[in-house]
Amino acid sequence: MIPGAAAVWKALPVAQRRMIILLVAAIIAANIDQPYPELAPLQHGPTVLLVLAAPWLLRRWPLSNGSVGCMLLFLLLHTLGGRYIYSYVPYDAWARAVSGHDISGTFGIARNGYDRLVHFAFGALLTAPFAEAARRYGVMRMGWSMAFAFVAVGFVGAIYEIFEWLLSVVAAGQTADWYNGQQGDMWDPQKDMAAAQIGSLAALIWLRATRQGHAEAISADAD
């Protein structure tokens, strides 16, 4: 065992330890009878690294249970998408099994939209953690922390789209196409970034409406 690992783990709030365990279980489940094994490392590798680093990161830069929960929800959505390389998440089949109707037909969606949902969720779920980090460690006031979070969502989203572009340059053609999930849409990167910003804006509206409670939550010690 890495020296000090047990102490770092035990120092985390119980709720956050449970969240990390839940994410580990989700990653394992997503790779059972993996339908796209050749792409699984690209999809799940970064999440595994983040899980391994999470106890040390949260020990060094603590966050509230609410913010860690938001990050967990995003990573669970990503893990599900990664199992089906996003473009083939069978949500229509699931919807038909439950209701007899598919989502694409009901709403007139011409492509698999799960990736767009996750980009929206990135903005919606990561805005609060970004804002909390800005308040805790950047000593920003609430308004500035929310502005920082909105910009951070855009910045991280842009860096990710640049990474996808670089991957498409260096990787084999079909691997790049599968990972990028453009599905023939030349404006896919711009739409993904817009979805994230819309999600972030929705989160900011919610945070603004609950400003007092949020301020109290992020000023309290994580427990």
PDB file of C-alpha atoms in Angstrom:
ATOM      1  CA  MET A   1       0.000   0.000   0.000  1.00  0.00           C
ATOM      2  CA  ILE A   2       1.194   3.541  -0.711  1.00  0.00           C
ATOM      3  CA  PRO A   3       2.593   5.018   2.523  1.00  0.00           C
ATOM      4  CA  GLY A   4      -0.039   7.137   4.247  1.00  0.00           C
ATOM      5  CA  ALA A   5      -2.836   5.958   1.929  1.00  0.00           C
ATOM      6  CA  ALA A   6      -4.890   4.491   4.761  1.00  0.00           C
ATOM      7  CA  ALA A   7      -4.571   7.659   6.812  1.00  0.00           C
ATOM      8  CA  VAL A   8      -5.582   9.831   3.850  1.00  0.00           C
ATOM      9  CA  TRP A   9      -8.573   7.589   3.158  1.00  0.00           C
ATOM     10  CA  LYS A  10      -9.749   7.613   6.771  1.00  0.00           C
ATOM     11  CA  ALA A  11      -9.393  11.396   6.918  1.00  0.00           C
ATOM     12  CA  LEU A  12     -12.056  11.853   4.239  1.00  0.00           C
ATOM     13  CA  PRO A  13     -15.666  12.401   5.285  1.00  0.00           C
ATOM     14  CA  VAL A  14     -17.584   9.119   5.337  1.00  0.00           C
ATOM     15  CA  ALA A  15     -20.015  10.345   2.676  1.00  0.00           C
ATOM     16  CA  GLN A  16     -17.162  11.146   0.301  1.00  0.00           C
ATOM     17  CA  ARG A  17     -15.560   7.746   0.829  1.00  0.00           C
ATOM     18  CA  ARG A  18     -18.874   6.147  -0.071  1.00  0.00           C
ATOM     19  CA  MET A  19     -19.091   8.256  -3.219  1.00  0.00           C
ATOM     20  CA  ILE A  20     -15.634   7.133  -4.339  1.00  0.00           C
ATOM     21  CA  ILE A  21     -16.535   3.489  -3.701  1.00  0.00           C
ATOM     22  CA  LEU A  22     -19.754   3.931  -5.693  1.00  0.00           C
ATOM     23  CA  LEU A  23     -17.788   5.350  -8.635  1.00  0.00           C
ATOM     24  CA  VAL A  24     -15.323   2.437  -8.502  1.00  0.00           C
ATOM     25  CA  ALA A  25     -18.265   0.008  -8.571  1.00  0.00           C
ATOM     26  CA  ALA A  26     -19.772   1.856 -11.555  1.00  0.00           C
ATOM     27  CA  ILE A  27     -16.498   1.672 -13.504  1.00  0.00           C
ATOM     28  CA  ILE A  28     -16.226  -2.044 -12.840  1.00  0.00           C
ATOM     29  CA  ALA A  29     -19.855  -2.622 -13.871  1.00  0.00           C
ATOM     30  CA  ALA A  30     -19.377  -0.560 -17.056  1.00  0.00           C
ATOM     31  CA  ASN A  31     -16.554  -2.863 -18.130  1.00  0.00           C
ATOM     32  CA  ILE A  32     -18.318  -6.179 -17.580  1.00  0.00           C
ATOM     33  CA  ASP A  33     -18.901  -7.739 -20.997  1.00  0.00           C
ATOM     34  CA  GLN A  34     -17.624  -4.475 -22.486  1.00  0.00           C
ATOM     35  CA  PRO A  35     -19.121  -4.017 -26.012  1.00  0.00           C
ATOM     36  CA  TYR A  36     -16.207  -1.833 -27.214  1.00  0.00           C
ATOM     37  CA  PRO A  37     -13.133  -3.214 -25.399  1.00  0.00           C
ATOM     38  CA  GLU A  38     -10.630  -1.573 -27.739  1.00  0.00           C
ATOM     39  CA  LEU A  39     -11.936   1.880 -26.768  1.00  0.00           C
ATOM     40  CA  ALA A  40     -12.535   1.233 -23.067  1.00  0.00           C
ATOM     41  CA  PRO A  41      -9.083   2.498 -21.951  1.00  0.00           C
ATOM     42  CA  LEU A  42      -9.662   5.840 -23.692  1.00  0.00           C
ATOM     43  CA  GLN A  43     -13.096   6.203 -22.131  1.00  0.00           C
ATOM     44  CA  HIS A  44     -12.430   4.965 -18.598  1.00  0.00           C
ATOM     45  CA  GLY A  45      -8.683   5.440 -18.104  1.00  0.00           C
ATOM     46  CA  PRO A  46      -8.889   9.116 -17.042  1.00  0.00           C
ATOM     47  CA  THR A  47     -11.728   8.319 -14.620  1.00  0.00           C
ATOM     48  CA  VAL A  48      -9.685   5.529 -13.024  1.00  0.00           C
ATOM     49  CA  LEU A  49      -6.742   7.905 -12.575  1.00  0.00           C
ATOM     50  CA  LEU A  50      -9.037  10.491 -11.025  1.00  0.00           C
ATOM     51  CA  VAL A  51     -10.480   7.906  -8.613  1.00  0.00           C
ATOM     52  CA  LEU A  52      -6.976   6.915  -7.520  1.00  0.00           C
ATOM     53  CA  ALA A  53      -5.990  10.545  -6.968  1.00  0.00           C
ATOM     54  CA  ALA A  54      -9.292  11.640  -5.405  1.00  0.00           C
ATOM     55  CA  PRO A  55      -8.446  10.906  -1.727  1.00  0.00           C
ATOM     56  CA  TRP A  56      -5.243  12.960  -1.911  1.00  0.00           C
ATOM     57  CA  LEU A  57      -6.891  15.762  -3.899  1.00  0.00           C
ATOM     58  CA  LEU A  58      -9.824  16.000  -1.490  1.00  0.00           C
ATOM     59  CA  ARG A  59      -7.474  15.833   1.488  1.00  0.00           C
ATOM     60  CA  ARG A  60      -5.334  18.662   0.077  1.00  0.00           C
ATOM     61  CA  TRP A  61      -8.254  20.738  -1.231  1.00  0.00           C
ATOM     62  CA  PRO A  62     -11.393  19.726   0.698  1.00  0.00           C
ATOM     63  CA  LEU A  63     -14.813  20.354  -0.803  1.00  0.00           C
ATOM     64  CA  SER A  64     -18.294  20.034   0.629  1.00  0.00           C
ATOM     65  CA  ASN A  65     -20.234  16.815   0.260  1.00  0.00           C
ATOM     66  CA  GLY A  66     -22.623  18.617  -2.076  1.00  0.00           C
ATOM     67  CA  SER A  67     -19.858  19.585  -4.501  1.00  0.00           C
ATOM     68  CA  VAL A  68     -18.315  16.126  -4.413  1.00  0.00           C
ATOM     69  CA  GLY A  69     -21.787  14.703  -5.036  1.00  0.00           C
ATOM     70  CA  CYS A  70     -22.175  16.919  -8.114  1.00  0.00           C
ATOM     71  CA  MET A  71     -18.860  15.648  -9.473  1.00  0.00           C
ATOM     72  CA  LEU A  72     -19.898  12.069  -8.737  1.00  0.00           C
ATOM     73  CA  LEU A  73     -23.138  12.471 -10.704  1.00  0.00           C
ATOM     74  CA  PHE A  74     -21.238  13.841 -13.679  1.00  0.00           C
ATOM     75  CA  LEU A  75     -18.690  11.011 -13.574  1.00  0.00           C
ATOM     76  CA  LEU A  76     -21.458   8.411 -13.313  1.00  0.00           C
ATOM     77  CA  LEU A  77     -23.075   9.856 -16.444  1.00  0.00           C
ATOM     78  CA  HIS A  78     -19.685   9.814 -18.163  1.00  0.00           C
ATOM     79  CA  THR A  79     -19.026   6.226 -17.084  1.00  0.00           C
ATOM     80  CA  LEU A  80     -22.335   5.087 -18.541  1.00  0.00           C
ATOM     81  CA  GLY A  81     -21.586   6.941 -21.772  1.00  0.00           C
ATOM     82  CA  GLY A  82     -18.088   5.476 -21.887  1.00  0.00           C
ATOM     83  CA  ARG A  83     -19.457   1.933 -21.838  1.00  0.00           C
ATOM     84  CA  TYR A  84     -21.246   2.588 -25.129  1.00  0.00           C
ATOM     85  CA  ILE A  85     -18.668   5.079 -26.503  1.00  0.00           C
ATOM     86  CA  TYR A  86     -21.433   7.687 -26.167  1.00  0.00           C
ATOM     87  CA  SER A  87     -22.724   7.367 -29.740  1.00  0.00           C
ATOM     88  CA  TYR A  88     -24.428   4.057 -28.999  1.00  0.00           C
ATOM     89  CA  VAL A  89     -26.013   4.543 -25.572  1.00  0.00           C
ATOM     90  CA  PRO A  90     -29.260   2.582 -26.093  1.00  0.00           C
ATOM     91  CA  TYR A  91     -31.588   5.000 -24.340  1.00  0.00           C
ATOM     92  CA  ASP A  92     -34.237   4.531 -27.045  1.00  0.00           C
ATOM     93  CA  ALA A  93     -34.344   0.794 -26.367  1.00  0.00           C
ATOM     94  CA  TRP A  94     -34.580   1.452 -22.631  1.00  0.00           C
ATOM     95  CA  ALA A  95     -37.405   3.955 -23.152  1.00  0.00           C
ATOM     96  CA  ARG A  96     -39.324   1.533 -25.386  1.00  0.00           C
ATOM     97  CA  ALA A  97     -38.963  -1.203 -22.767  1.00  0.00           C
ATOM     98  CA  VAL A  98     -40.435   1.078 -20.100  1.00  0.00           C
ATOM     99  CA  SER A  99     -43.040   3.117 -21.975  1.00  0.00           C
ATOM    100  CA  GLY A 100     -43.401   1.618 -25.427  1.00  0.00           C
ATOM    101  CA  HIS A 101     -42.094   4.834 -27.016  1.00  0.00           C
ATOM    102  CA  ASP A 102     -38.574   5.908 -27.899  1.00  0.00           C
ATOM    103  CA  ILE A 103     -37.090   9.283 -27.027  1.00  0.00           C
ATOM    104  CA  SER A 104     -35.723  10.053 -30.503  1.00  0.00           C
ATOM    105  CA  GLY A 105     -39.064   9.518 -32.194  1.00  0.00           C
ATOM    106  CA  THR A 106     -41.007  11.431 -29.552  1.00  0.00           C
ATOM    107  CA  PHE A 107     -38.774  14.512 -29.690  1.00  0.00           C
ATOM    108  CA  GLY A 108     -37.632  14.264 -33.318  1.00  0.00           C
ATOM    109  CA  ILE A 109     -33.963  13.709 -32.478  1.00  0.00           C
ATOM    110  CA  ALA A 110     -31.979  12.602 -35.530  1.00  0.00           C
ATOM    111  CA  ARG A 111     -28.774  11.531 -33.733  1.00  0.00           C
ATOM    112  CA  ASN A 112     -27.854   9.885 -30.454  1.00  0.00           C
ATOM    113  CA  GLY A 113     -27.957  12.820 -28.061  1.00  0.00           C
ATOM    114  CA  TYR A 114     -26.421  11.273 -24.951  1.00  0.00           C
ATOM    115  CA  ASP A 115     -23.107  13.056 -25.470  1.00  0.00           C
ATOM    116  CA  ARG A 116     -24.909  16.403 -25.619  1.00  0.00           C
ATOM    117  CA  LEU A 117     -26.687  15.563 -22.364  1.00  0.00           C
ATOM    118  CA  VAL A 118     -23.361  14.876 -20.664  1.00  0.00           C
ATOM    119  CA  HIS A 119     -21.883  18.144 -21.933  1.00  0.00           C
ATOM    120  CA  PHE A 120     -24.923  19.937 -20.502  1.00  0.00           C
ATOM    121  CA  ALA A 121     -24.449  18.007 -17.246  1.00  0.00           C
ATOM    122  CA  PHE A 122     -20.797  19.054 -17.141  1.00  0.00           C
ATOM    123  CA  GLY A 123     -21.851  22.694 -17.007  1.00  0.00           C
ATOM    124  CA  ALA A 124     -24.814  22.101 -14.718  1.00  0.00           C
ATOM    125  CA  LEU A 125     -23.010  19.886 -12.211  1.00  0.00           C
ATOM    126  CA  LEU A 126     -19.471  21.307 -12.206  1.00  0.00           C
ATOM    127  CA  THR A 127     -20.401  24.971 -11.821  1.00  0.00           C
ATOM    128  CA  ALA A 128     -21.040  24.652  -8.077  1.00  0.00           C
ATOM    129  CA  PRO A 129     -17.726  22.850  -7.364  1.00  0.00           C
ATOM    130  CA  PHE A 130     -15.819  25.412  -9.432  1.00  0.00           C
ATOM    131  CA  ALA A 131     -17.534  28.237  -7.558  1.00  0.00           C
ATOM    132  CA  GLU A 132     -16.846  26.620  -4.201  1.00  0.00           C
ATOM    133  CA  ALA A 133     -13.161  26.142  -5.049  1.00  0.00           C
ATOM    134  CA  ALA A 134     -12.938  29.798  -6.084  1.00  0.00           C
ATOM    135  CA  ARG A 135     -14.469  30.884  -2.761  1.00  0.00           C
ATOM    136  CA  ARG A 136     -12.428  28.541  -0.589  1.00  0.00           C
ATOM    137  CA  TYR A 137      -9.042  28.834  -2.267  1.00  0.00           C
ATOM    138  CA  GLY A 138      -9.284  31.970  -4.393  1.00  0.00           C
ATOM    139  CA  VAL A 139     -10.957  33.968  -1.600  1.00  0.00           C
ATOM    140  CA  MET A 140     -13.520  35.264  -4.091  1.00  0.00           C
ATOM    141  CA  ARG A 141     -16.845  36.762  -3.206  1.00  0.00           C
ATOM    142  CA  MET A 142     -19.959  34.885  -4.240  1.00  0.00           C
ATOM    143  CA  GLY A 143     -20.586  36.903  -7.406  1.00  0.00           C
ATOM    144  CA  TRP A 144     -17.004  36.637  -8.622  1.00  0.00           C
ATOM    145  CA  SER A 145     -16.861  32.933  -7.778  1.00  0.00           C
ATOM    146  CA  MET A 146     -19.918  32.290  -9.933  1.00  0.00           C
ATOM    147  CA  ALA A 147     -18.434  34.291 -12.807  1.00  0.00           C
ATOM    148  CA  PHE A 148     -15.212  32.298 -12.445  1.00  0.00           C
ATOM    149  CA  ALA A 149     -17.171  29.033 -12.534  1.00  0.00           C
ATOM    150  CA  PHE A 150     -18.960  30.029 -15.744  1.00  0.00           C
ATOM    151  CA  VAL A 151     -15.653  30.916 -17.413  1.00  0.00           C
ATOM    152  CA  ALA A 152     -13.982  27.752 -16.069  1.00  0.00           C
ATOM    153  CA  VAL A 153     -16.683  25.587 -17.655  1.00  0.00           C
ATOM    154  CA  GLY A 154     -16.025  27.257 -21.007  1.00  0.00           C
ATOM    155  CA  PHE A 155     -12.256  26.981 -20.646  1.00  0.00           C
ATOM    156  CA  VAL A 156     -12.266  23.299 -19.695  1.00  0.00           C
ATOM    157  CA  GLY A 157     -14.787  22.558 -22.439  1.00  0.00           C
ATOM    158  CA  ALA A 158     -12.589  24.276 -25.031  1.00  0.00           C
ATOM    159  CA  ILE A 159      -9.478  22.401 -23.861  1.00  0.00           C
ATOM    160  CA  TYR A 160     -11.368  19.114 -24.135  1.00  0.00           C
ATOM    161  CA  GLU A 161     -12.544  19.873 -27.675  1.00  0.00           C
ATOM    162  CA  ILE A 162      -8.946  20.751 -28.645  1.00  0.00           C
ATOM    163  CA  PHE A 163      -7.853  17.410 -27.157  1.00  0.00           C
ATOM    164  CA  GLU A 164     -10.469  15.613 -29.270  1.00  0.00           C
ATOM    165  CA  TRP A 165      -9.218  17.439 -32.358  1.00  0.00           C
ATOM    166  CA  LEU A 166      -5.594  16.474 -31.633  1.00  0.00           C
ATOM    167  CA  LEU A 167      -6.696  12.876 -31.090  1.00  0.00           C
ATOM    168  CA  SER A 168      -8.398  12.887 -34.472  1.00  0.00           C
ATOM    169  CA  VAL A 169      -5.108  14.052 -36.015  1.00  0.00           C
ATOM    170  CA  VAL A 170      -2.869  11.389 -34.456  1.00  0.00           C
ATOM    171  CA  ALA A 171      -5.223   8.408 -33.979  1.00  0.00           C
ATOM    172  CA  ALA A 172      -6.445   5.945 -36.563  1.00  0.00           C
ATOM    173  CA  GLY A 173      -9.468   7.276 -38.438  1.00  0.00           C
ATOM    174  CA  GLN A 174     -12.195   5.035 -37.053  1.00  0.00           C
ATOM    175  CA  THR A 175     -10.846   5.199 -33.492  1.00  0.00           C
ATOM    176  CA  ALA A 176     -10.912   8.985 -33.624  1.00  0.00           C
ATOM    177  CA  ASP A 177     -14.425   9.031 -35.094  1.00  0.00           C
ATOM    178  CA  TRP A 178     -15.723   6.663 -32.417  1.00  0.00           C
ATOM    179  CA  TYR A 179     -14.111   8.620 -29.583  1.00  0.00           C
ATOM    180  CA  ASN A 180     -15.140  12.039 -30.851  1.00  0.00           C
ATOM    181  CA  GLY A 181     -18.724  10.944 -31.449  1.00  0.00           C
ATOM    182  CA  GLN A 182     -19.440  13.642 -34.016  1.00  0.00           C
ATOM    183  CA  GLN A 183     -21.911  11.408 -35.835  1.00  0.00           C
ATOM    184  CA  GLY A 184     -21.426  13.400 -39.018  1.00  0.00           C
ATOM    185  CA  ASP A 185     -22.137  16.803 -37.429  1.00  0.00           C
ATOM    186  CA  MET A 186     -19.436  19.296 -38.428  1.00  0.00           C
ATOM    187  CA  TRP A 187     -20.625  21.700 -35.720  1.00  0.00           C
ATOM    188  CA  ASP A 188     -20.491  19.088 -32.951  1.00  0.00           C
ATOM    189  CA  PRO A 189     -17.683  20.794 -30.925  1.00  0.00           C
ATOM    190  CA  GLN A 190     -19.463  24.144 -30.934  1.00  0.00           C
ATOM    191  CA  LYS A 191     -22.774  22.554 -29.940  1.00  0.00           C
ATOM    192  CA  ASP A 192     -21.087  20.597 -27.154  1.00  0.00           C
ATOM    193  CA  MET A 193     -19.511  23.756 -25.749  1.00  0.00           C
ATOM    194  CA  ALA A 194     -22.805  25.614 -26.035  1.00  0.00           C
ATOM    195  CA  ALA A 195     -24.595  22.812 -24.181  1.00  0.00           C
ATOM    196  CA  ALA A 196     -22.058  23.065 -21.344  1.00  0.00           C
ATOM    197  CA  GLN A 197     -22.478  26.834 -21.098  1.00  0.00           C
ATOM    198  CA  ILE A 198     -26.258  26.518 -21.064  1.00  0.00           C
ATOM    199  CA  GLY A 199     -25.920  23.972 -18.260  1.00  0.00           C
ATOM    200  CA  SER A 200     -23.621  26.312 -16.367  1.00  0.00           C
ATOM    201  CA  LEU A 201     -26.040  29.206 -16.823  1.00  0.00           C
ATOM    202  CA  ALA A 202     -28.880  27.065 -15.468  1.00  0.00           C
ATOM    203  CA  ALA A 203     -26.735  26.173 -12.456  1.00  0.00           C
ATOM    204  CA  LEU A 204     -25.868  29.831 -11.861  1.00  0.00           C
ATOM    205  CA  ILE A 205     -29.555  30.764 -11.882  1.00  0.00           C
ATOM    206  CA  TRP A 206     -30.205  28.046  -9.318  1.00  0.00           C
ATOM    207  CA  LEU A 207     -27.207  29.079  -7.192  1.00  0.00           C
ATOM    208  CA  ARG A 208     -28.319  32.689  -7.312  1.00  0.00           C
ATOM    209  CA  ALA A 209     -31.794  31.705  -6.172  1.00  0.00           C
ATOM    210  CA  THR A 210     -30.328  29.737  -3.260  1.00  0.00           C
ATOM    211  CA  ARG A 211     -27.397  32.051  -2.633  1.00  0.00           C
ATOM    212  CA  GLN A 212     -27.624  32.203   1.153  1.00  0.00           C
ATOM    213  CA  GLY A 213     -27.900  28.457   1.622  1.00  0.00           C
ATOM    214  CA  HIS A 214     -25.094  27.817  -0.840  1.00  0.00           C
ATOM    215  CA  ALA A 215     -22.815  30.297   0.880  1.00  0.00           C
ATOM    216  CA  GLU A 216     -23.427  28.604   4.198  1.00  0.00           C
ATOM    217  CA  ALA A 217     -22.762  25.159   2.716  1.00  0.00           C
ATOM    218  CA  ILE A 218     -19.424  26.010   1.145  1.00  0.00           C
ATOM    219  CA  SER A 219     -18.156  27.949   4.160  1.00  0.00           C
ATOM    220  CA  ALA A 220     -18.747  25.007   6.482  1.00  0.00           C
ATOM    221  CA  ASP A 221     -16.086  22.379   7.023  1.00  0.00           C
ATOM    222  CA  ALA A 222     -16.655  19.196   4.993  1.00  0.00           C
ATOM    223  CA  ASP A 223     -18.010  16.518   7.265  1.00  0.00           C
TER     224      ASP A 223
END
